[in-house]
CSV table of C-alpha atoms in Angstrom, one decimal:
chain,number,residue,atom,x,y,z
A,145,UNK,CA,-10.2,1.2,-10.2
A,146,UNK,CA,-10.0,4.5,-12.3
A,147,UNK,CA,-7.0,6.7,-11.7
A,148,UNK,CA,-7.2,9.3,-8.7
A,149,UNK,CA,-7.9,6.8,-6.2
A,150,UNK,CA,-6.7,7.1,-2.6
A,151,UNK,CA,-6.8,3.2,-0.6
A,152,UNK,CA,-5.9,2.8,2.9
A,153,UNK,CA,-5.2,-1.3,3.7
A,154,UNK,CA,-5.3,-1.7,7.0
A,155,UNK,CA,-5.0,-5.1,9.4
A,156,UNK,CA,-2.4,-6.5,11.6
A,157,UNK,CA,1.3,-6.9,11.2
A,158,UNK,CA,1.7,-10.2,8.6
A,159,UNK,CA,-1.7,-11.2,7.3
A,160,UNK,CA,-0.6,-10.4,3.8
A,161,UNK,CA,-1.6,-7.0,3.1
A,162,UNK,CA,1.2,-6.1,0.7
A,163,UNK,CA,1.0,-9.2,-1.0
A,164,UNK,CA,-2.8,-8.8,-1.6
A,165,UNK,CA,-2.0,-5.2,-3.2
A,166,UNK,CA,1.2,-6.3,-5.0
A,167,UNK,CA,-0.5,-9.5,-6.2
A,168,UNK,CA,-3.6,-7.2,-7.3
A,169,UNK,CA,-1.5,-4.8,-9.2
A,170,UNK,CA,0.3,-7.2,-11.4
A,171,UNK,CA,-3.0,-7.5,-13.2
A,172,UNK,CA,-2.7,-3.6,-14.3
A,173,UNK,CA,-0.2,-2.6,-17.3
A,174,UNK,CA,0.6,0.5,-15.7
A,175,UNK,CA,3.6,1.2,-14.1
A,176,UNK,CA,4.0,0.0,-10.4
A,177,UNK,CA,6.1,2.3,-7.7
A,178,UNK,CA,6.5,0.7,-4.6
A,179,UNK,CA,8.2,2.6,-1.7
A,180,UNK,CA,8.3,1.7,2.3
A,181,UNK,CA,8.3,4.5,4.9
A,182,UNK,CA,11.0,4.3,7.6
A,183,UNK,CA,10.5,5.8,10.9
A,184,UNK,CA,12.5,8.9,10.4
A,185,UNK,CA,11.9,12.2,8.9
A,186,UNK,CA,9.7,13.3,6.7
A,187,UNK,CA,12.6,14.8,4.7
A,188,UNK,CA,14.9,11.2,5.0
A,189,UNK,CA,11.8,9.7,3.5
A,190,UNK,CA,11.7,12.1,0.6
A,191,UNK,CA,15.1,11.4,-0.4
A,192,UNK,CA,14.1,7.7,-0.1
A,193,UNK,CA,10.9,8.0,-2.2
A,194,UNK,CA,13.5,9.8,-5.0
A,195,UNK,CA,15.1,6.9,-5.0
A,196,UNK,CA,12.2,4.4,-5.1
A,197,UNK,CA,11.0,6.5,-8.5
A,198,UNK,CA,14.0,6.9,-10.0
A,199,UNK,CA,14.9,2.8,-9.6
A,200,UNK,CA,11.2,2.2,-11.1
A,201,UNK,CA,12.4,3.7,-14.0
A,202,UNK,CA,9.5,7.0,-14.1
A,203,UNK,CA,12.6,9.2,-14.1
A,204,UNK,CA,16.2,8.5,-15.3
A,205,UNK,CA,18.1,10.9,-12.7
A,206,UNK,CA,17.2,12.3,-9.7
A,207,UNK,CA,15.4,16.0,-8.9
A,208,UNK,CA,15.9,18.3,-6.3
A,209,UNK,CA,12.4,17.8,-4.0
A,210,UNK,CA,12.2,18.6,-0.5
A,211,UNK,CA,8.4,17.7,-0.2
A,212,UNK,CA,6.2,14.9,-1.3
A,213,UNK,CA,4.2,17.2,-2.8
A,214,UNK,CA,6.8,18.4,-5.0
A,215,UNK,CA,7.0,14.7,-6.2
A,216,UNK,CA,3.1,14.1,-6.9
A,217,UNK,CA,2.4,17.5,-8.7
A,218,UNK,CA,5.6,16.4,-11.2
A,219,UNK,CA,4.1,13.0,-11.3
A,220,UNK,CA,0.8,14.8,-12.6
A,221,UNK,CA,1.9,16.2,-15.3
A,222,UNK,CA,3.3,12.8,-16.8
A,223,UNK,CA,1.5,11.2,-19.6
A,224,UNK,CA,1.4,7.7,-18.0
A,225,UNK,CA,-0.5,6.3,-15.5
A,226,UNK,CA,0.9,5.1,-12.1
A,227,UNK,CA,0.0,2.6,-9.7
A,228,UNK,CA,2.0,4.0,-5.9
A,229,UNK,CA,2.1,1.8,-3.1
A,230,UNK,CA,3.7,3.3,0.5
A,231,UNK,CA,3.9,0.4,2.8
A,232,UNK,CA,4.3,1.2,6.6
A,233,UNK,CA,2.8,4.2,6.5
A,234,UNK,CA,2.5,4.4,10.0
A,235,UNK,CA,6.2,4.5,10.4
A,236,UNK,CA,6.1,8.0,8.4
A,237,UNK,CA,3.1,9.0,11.6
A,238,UNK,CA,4.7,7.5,14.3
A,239,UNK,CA,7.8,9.6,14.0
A,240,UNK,CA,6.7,13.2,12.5
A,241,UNK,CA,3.8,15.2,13.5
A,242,UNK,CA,0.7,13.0,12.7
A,243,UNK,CA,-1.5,16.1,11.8
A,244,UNK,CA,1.4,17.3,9.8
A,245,UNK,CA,1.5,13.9,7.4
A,246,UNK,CA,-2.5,14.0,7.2
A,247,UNK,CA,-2.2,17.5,5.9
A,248,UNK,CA,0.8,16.8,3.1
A,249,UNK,CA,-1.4,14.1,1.8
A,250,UNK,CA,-4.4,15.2,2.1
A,251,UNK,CA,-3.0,18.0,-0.4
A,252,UNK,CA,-1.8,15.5,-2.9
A,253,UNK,CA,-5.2,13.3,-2.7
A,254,UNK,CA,-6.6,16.9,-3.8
A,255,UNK,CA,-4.2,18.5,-6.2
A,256,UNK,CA,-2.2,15.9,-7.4
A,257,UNK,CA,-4.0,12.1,-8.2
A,258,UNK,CA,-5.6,12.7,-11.5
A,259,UNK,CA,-3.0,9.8,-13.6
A,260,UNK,CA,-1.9,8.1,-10.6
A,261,UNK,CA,-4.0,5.4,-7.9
A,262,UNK,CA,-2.5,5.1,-4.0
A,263,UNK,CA,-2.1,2.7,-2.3
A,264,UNK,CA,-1.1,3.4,1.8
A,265,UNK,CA,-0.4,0.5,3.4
A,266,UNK,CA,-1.1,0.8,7.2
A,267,UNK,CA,-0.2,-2.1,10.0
A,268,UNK,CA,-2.1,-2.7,13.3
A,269,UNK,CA,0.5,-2.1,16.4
A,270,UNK,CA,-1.8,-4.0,18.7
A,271,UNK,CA,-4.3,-0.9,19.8
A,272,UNK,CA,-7.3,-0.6,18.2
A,273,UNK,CA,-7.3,3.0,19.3
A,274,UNK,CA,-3.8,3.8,16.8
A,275,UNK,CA,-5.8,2.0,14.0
A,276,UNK,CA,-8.7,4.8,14.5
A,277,UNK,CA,-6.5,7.3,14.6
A,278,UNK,CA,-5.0,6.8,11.1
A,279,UNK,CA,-8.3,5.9,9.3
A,280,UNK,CA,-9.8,8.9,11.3
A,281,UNK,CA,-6.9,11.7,10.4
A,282,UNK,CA,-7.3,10.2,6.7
A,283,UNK,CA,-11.2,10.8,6.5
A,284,UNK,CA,-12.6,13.1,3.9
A,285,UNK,CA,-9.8,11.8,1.6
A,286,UNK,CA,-9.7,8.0,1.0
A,287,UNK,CA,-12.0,6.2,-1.4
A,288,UNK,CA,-11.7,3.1,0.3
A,289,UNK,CA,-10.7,2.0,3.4
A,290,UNK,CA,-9.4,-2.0,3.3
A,291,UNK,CA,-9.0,-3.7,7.2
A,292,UNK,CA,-7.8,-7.2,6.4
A,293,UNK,CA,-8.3,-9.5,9.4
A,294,UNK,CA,-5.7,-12.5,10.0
A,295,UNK,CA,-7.0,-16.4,9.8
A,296,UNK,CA,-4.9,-19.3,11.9
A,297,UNK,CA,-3.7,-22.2,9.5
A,298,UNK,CA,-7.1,-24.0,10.8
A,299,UNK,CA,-8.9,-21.5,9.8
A,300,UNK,CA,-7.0,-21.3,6.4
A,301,UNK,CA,-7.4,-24.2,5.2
A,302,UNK,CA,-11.2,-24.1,5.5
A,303,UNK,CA,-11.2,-22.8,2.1
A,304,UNK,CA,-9.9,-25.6,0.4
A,305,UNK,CA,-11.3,-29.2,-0.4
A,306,UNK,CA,-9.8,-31.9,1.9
A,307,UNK,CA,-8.1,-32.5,-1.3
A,308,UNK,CA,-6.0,-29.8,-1.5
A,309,UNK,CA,-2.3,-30.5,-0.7
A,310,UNK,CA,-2.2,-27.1,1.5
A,311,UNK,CA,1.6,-27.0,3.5
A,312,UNK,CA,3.0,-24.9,5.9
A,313,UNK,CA,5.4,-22.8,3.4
A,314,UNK,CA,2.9,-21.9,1.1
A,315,UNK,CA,1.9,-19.6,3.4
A,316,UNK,CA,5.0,-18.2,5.0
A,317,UNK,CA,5.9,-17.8,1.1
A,318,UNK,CA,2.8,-15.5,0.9
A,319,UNK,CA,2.4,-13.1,3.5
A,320,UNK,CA,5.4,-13.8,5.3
A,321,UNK,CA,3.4,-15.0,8.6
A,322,UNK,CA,1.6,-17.8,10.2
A,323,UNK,CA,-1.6,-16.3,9.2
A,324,UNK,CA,-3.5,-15.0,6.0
A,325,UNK,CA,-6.1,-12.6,5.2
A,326,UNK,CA,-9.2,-13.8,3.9
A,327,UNK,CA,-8.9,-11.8,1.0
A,328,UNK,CA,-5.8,-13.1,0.1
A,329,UNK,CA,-7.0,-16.6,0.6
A,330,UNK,CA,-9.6,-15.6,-1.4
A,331,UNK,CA,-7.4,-14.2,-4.2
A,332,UNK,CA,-5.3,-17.1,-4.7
A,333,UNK,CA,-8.2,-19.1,-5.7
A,334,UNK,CA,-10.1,-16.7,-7.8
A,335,UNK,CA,-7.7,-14.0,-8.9
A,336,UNK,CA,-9.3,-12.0,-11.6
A,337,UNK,CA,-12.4,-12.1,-9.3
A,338,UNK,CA,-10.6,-10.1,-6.8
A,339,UNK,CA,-8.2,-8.4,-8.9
A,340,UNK,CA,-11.4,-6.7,-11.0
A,341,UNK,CA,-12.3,-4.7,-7.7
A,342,UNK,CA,-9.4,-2.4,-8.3
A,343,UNK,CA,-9.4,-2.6,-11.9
Protein backbone atom coordinates (compact mmCIF):
# COMPACT_ATOMS: atom_id res chain seq x y z
CA UNK A 1 0.00 0.00 0.00
CA UNK A 2 1.62 3.21 -1.42
CA UNK A 3 1.68 6.23 0.79
CA UNK A 4 -1.58 8.50 0.80
CA UNK A 5 -3.83 5.84 1.63
CA UNK A 6 -6.94 6.41 3.72
CA UNK A 7 -8.43 2.62 5.46
CA UNK A 8 -11.45 2.48 7.48
CA UNK A 9 -11.47 -1.25 9.53
CA UNK A 10 -14.64 -1.75 10.57
CA UNK A 11 -16.40 -4.95 12.57
CA UNK A 12 -17.56 -5.50 16.03
CA UNK A 13 -16.14 -4.72 19.33
CA UNK A 14 -13.14 -7.62 19.86
CA UNK A 15 -12.75 -9.63 16.76
CA UNK A 16 -9.25 -8.45 16.37
CA UNK A 17 -9.27 -5.51 14.26
CA UNK A 18 -6.30 -3.64 15.81
CA UNK A 19 -4.34 -6.60 16.07
CA UNK A 20 -4.86 -7.41 12.30
CA UNK A 21 -3.60 -3.70 11.42
CA UNK A 22 -0.83 -3.73 14.12
CA UNK A 23 0.26 -7.22 13.12
CA UNK A 24 0.13 -6.00 9.32
CA UNK A 25 2.23 -2.98 9.95
CA UNK A 26 5.13 -4.65 11.57
CA UNK A 27 5.92 -5.95 8.18
CA UNK A 28 6.58 -2.10 6.99
CA UNK A 29 10.00 -0.24 8.02
CA UNK A 30 8.36 2.92 8.33
CA UNK A 31 7.60 4.46 11.26
CA UNK A 32 4.36 3.29 13.17
CA UNK A 33 2.12 6.10 15.24
CA UNK A 34 -0.59 4.56 17.02
CA UNK A 35 -3.11 6.80 18.86
CA UNK A 36 -6.71 5.89 20.43
CA UNK A 37 -9.51 8.49 20.45
CA UNK A 38 -11.32 9.07 23.74
CA UNK A 39 -14.77 10.26 23.87
CA UNK A 40 -14.17 13.84 24.66
CA UNK A 41 -13.28 16.79 22.66
CA UNK A 42 -11.93 17.20 19.69
CA UNK A 43 -9.42 19.62 21.19
CA UNK A 44 -8.65 16.90 24.44
CA UNK A 45 -7.88 14.63 21.65
CA UNK A 46 -5.50 16.90 19.96
CA UNK A 47 -3.43 17.32 22.89
CA UNK A 48 -3.57 13.56 23.18
CA UNK A 49 -2.49 12.79 19.55
CA UNK A 50 0.68 15.45 20.49
CA UNK A 51 1.48 13.23 22.83
CA UNK A 52 1.09 9.92 20.92
CA UNK A 53 3.69 11.63 18.13
CA UNK A 54 5.93 13.01 20.34
CA UNK A 55 6.31 9.45 22.48
CA UNK A 56 6.76 7.74 18.81
CA UNK A 57 9.64 9.62 18.53
CA UNK A 58 8.57 11.79 14.94
CA UNK A 59 9.17 14.82 17.08
CA UNK A 60 11.35 15.42 20.21
CA UNK A 61 9.17 18.16 22.02
CA UNK A 62 5.82 19.13 21.70
CA UNK A 63 4.18 22.04 19.26
CA UNK A 64 1.52 24.35 19.82
CA UNK A 65 -1.59 22.66 17.46
CA UNK A 66 -5.02 23.31 18.15
CA UNK A 67 -6.37 21.21 15.03
CA UNK A 68 -5.53 17.87 13.58
CA UNK A 69 -4.94 19.52 10.62
CA UNK A 70 -2.28 21.47 11.95
CA UNK A 71 -0.59 18.09 12.83
CA UNK A 72 -0.96 16.27 9.30
CA UNK A 73 0.14 19.32 7.06
CA UNK A 74 3.52 19.37 9.56
CA UNK A 75 3.58 15.74 9.17
CA UNK A 76 3.73 16.41 5.29
CA UNK A 77 6.39 18.12 5.00
CA UNK A 78 8.63 15.39 6.83
CA UNK A 79 11.03 13.40 4.73
CA UNK A 80 9.86 10.01 6.18
CA UNK A 81 7.15 8.00 5.66
CA UNK A 82 4.49 7.25 8.29
CA UNK A 83 2.23 4.53 9.02
CA UNK A 84 -0.95 6.32 11.58
CA UNK A 85 -3.36 4.19 13.14
CA UNK A 86 -6.49 5.99 15.21
CA UNK A 87 -8.31 3.27 17.01
CA UNK A 88 -11.87 4.02 18.24
CA UNK A 89 -12.65 6.42 16.00
CA UNK A 90 -16.06 6.46 16.77
CA UNK A 91 -15.40 7.69 20.19
CA UNK A 92 -13.97 11.01 18.48
CA UNK A 93 -17.98 10.88 16.46
CA UNK A 94 -19.93 9.98 19.16
CA UNK A 95 -18.98 12.89 21.21
CA UNK A 96 -18.30 16.00 18.70
CA UNK A 97 -20.34 16.96 15.88
CA UNK A 98 -20.16 13.97 13.41
CA UNK A 99 -20.33 16.20 10.30
CA UNK A 100 -17.72 18.26 11.87
CA UNK A 101 -15.04 15.18 12.24
CA UNK A 102 -15.98 14.01 8.61
CA UNK A 103 -15.07 17.42 7.37
CA UNK A 104 -11.47 17.85 9.46
CA UNK A 105 -10.50 14.59 7.87
CA UNK A 106 -11.77 14.75 4.95
CA UNK A 107 -9.35 17.85 4.64
CA UNK A 108 -6.35 15.98 5.67
CA UNK A 109 -7.20 12.77 3.25
CA UNK A 110 -7.01 15.80 0.61
CA UNK A 111 -4.26 18.14 1.60
CA UNK A 112 -2.25 16.29 3.77
CA UNK A 113 -1.55 12.19 3.01
CA UNK A 114 1.12 12.35 0.36
CA UNK A 115 4.19 10.53 2.95
CA UNK A 116 1.85 9.08 5.35
CA UNK A 117 -1.00 5.86 5.04
CA UNK A 118 -4.19 5.89 7.76
CA UNK A 119 -5.39 3.73 9.32
CA UNK A 120 -9.18 4.53 11.28
CA UNK A 121 -10.06 2.01 13.22
CA UNK A 122 -13.95 1.96 13.70
CA UNK A 123 -16.06 -0.57 16.20
CA UNK A 124 -19.62 -1.83 15.66
CA UNK A 125 -21.87 -0.59 18.77
CA UNK A 126 -24.51 -3.17 18.00
CA UNK A 127 -26.65 -1.01 15.20
CA UNK A 128 -26.03 -1.70 11.83
CA UNK A 129 -27.49 1.72 11.19
CA UNK A 130 -24.20 3.69 13.33
CA UNK A 131 -21.87 1.42 11.19
CA UNK A 132 -23.52 3.15 7.85
CA UNK A 133 -23.28 6.19 9.11
CA UNK A 134 -19.50 6.32 9.57
CA UNK A 135 -18.62 4.44 6.38
CA UNK A 136 -21.30 6.74 4.68
CA UNK A 137 -19.98 10.31 6.20
CA UNK A 138 -16.41 8.93 5.21
CA UNK A 139 -17.31 8.28 1.41
CA UNK A 140 -15.60 10.11 -1.33
CA UNK A 141 -12.41 9.73 0.87
CA UNK A 142 -11.33 6.23 1.92
CA UNK A 143 -9.49 3.84 -0.35
CA UNK A 144 -10.67 0.96 1.29
CA UNK A 145 -13.20 0.12 3.52
CA UNK A 146 -12.28 -3.19 5.75
CA UNK A 147 -15.57 -4.84 7.85
CA UNK A 148 -14.11 -7.74 9.77
CA UNK A 149 -16.84 -10.19 10.87
CA UNK A 150 -16.28 -12.22 14.25
CA UNK A 151 -15.93 -16.25 14.20
CA UNK A 152 -17.05 -18.43 17.61
CA UNK A 153 -14.04 -20.79 18.76
CA UNK A 154 -16.02 -23.56 16.68
CA UNK A 155 -15.92 -21.72 13.96
CA UNK A 156 -12.16 -20.83 14.57
CA UNK A 157 -10.77 -23.72 14.68
CA UNK A 158 -12.06 -24.86 11.33
CA UNK A 159 -9.04 -23.48 9.95
CA UNK A 160 -6.69 -25.63 11.41
CA UNK A 161 -5.85 -29.50 10.92
CA UNK A 162 -7.27 -31.69 13.77
CA UNK A 163 -3.68 -31.57 14.53
CA UNK A 164 -3.33 -28.37 15.54
CA UNK A 165 -2.91 -27.84 19.40
CA UNK A 166 -5.35 -24.65 19.11
CA UNK A 167 -6.22 -23.48 23.18
CA UNK A 168 -8.41 -21.06 24.53
CA UNK A 169 -5.63 -18.30 25.35
CA UNK A 170 -4.17 -18.19 22.06
CA UNK A 171 -7.00 -16.30 21.20
CA UNK A 172 -7.83 -14.06 24.14
CA UNK A 173 -3.88 -13.32 23.59
CA UNK A 174 -4.83 -12.08 20.02
CA UNK A 175 -7.74 -10.08 19.78
CA UNK A 176 -8.55 -9.80 23.28
CA UNK A 177 -12.02 -11.60 22.83
CA UNK A 178 -13.75 -14.93 22.49
CA UNK A 179 -13.87 -14.48 18.87
CA UNK A 180 -11.53 -13.74 15.82
CA UNK A 181 -11.81 -12.23 12.52
CA UNK A 182 -11.30 -14.40 9.64
CA UNK A 183 -8.66 -12.30 8.37
CA UNK A 184 -6.76 -12.47 11.33
CA UNK A 185 -7.17 -16.19 11.39
CA UNK A 186 -6.09 -16.08 8.19
CA UNK A 187 -3.05 -14.00 8.88
CA UNK A 188 -1.61 -16.03 11.55
CA UNK A 189 -1.22 -18.77 9.19
CA UNK A 190 -0.06 -17.01 6.10
CA UNK A 191 1.37 -13.65 7.14
CA UNK A 192 3.20 -12.22 4.26
CA UNK A 193 0.13 -13.40 2.18
CA UNK A 194 -1.93 -11.00 4.02
CA UNK A 195 0.47 -8.59 5.00
CA UNK A 196 1.43 -7.88 0.99
CA UNK A 197 -2.23 -6.39 0.55
CA UNK A 198 -1.16 -3.29 2.37
CA UNK A 199 2.32 -3.41 1.29
Amino acid sequence: MKPGAFVMICGERHVGKSALVLCALRESNDRLVYFTCFKTSIKSNVSRFMDALVGSGVWNEKHQFTRFEDFFESLAKLDETLNIVIDEFSYLKAVNYPVTVDSIFRNIAVRCLSNIRLFVICSDVGETAKTRDVETGASGMLDTVIHLNGLAYKEASAFYSPKARVTKPFFIRFSAAPRMSTLALIHRSHRKKTSSRFF
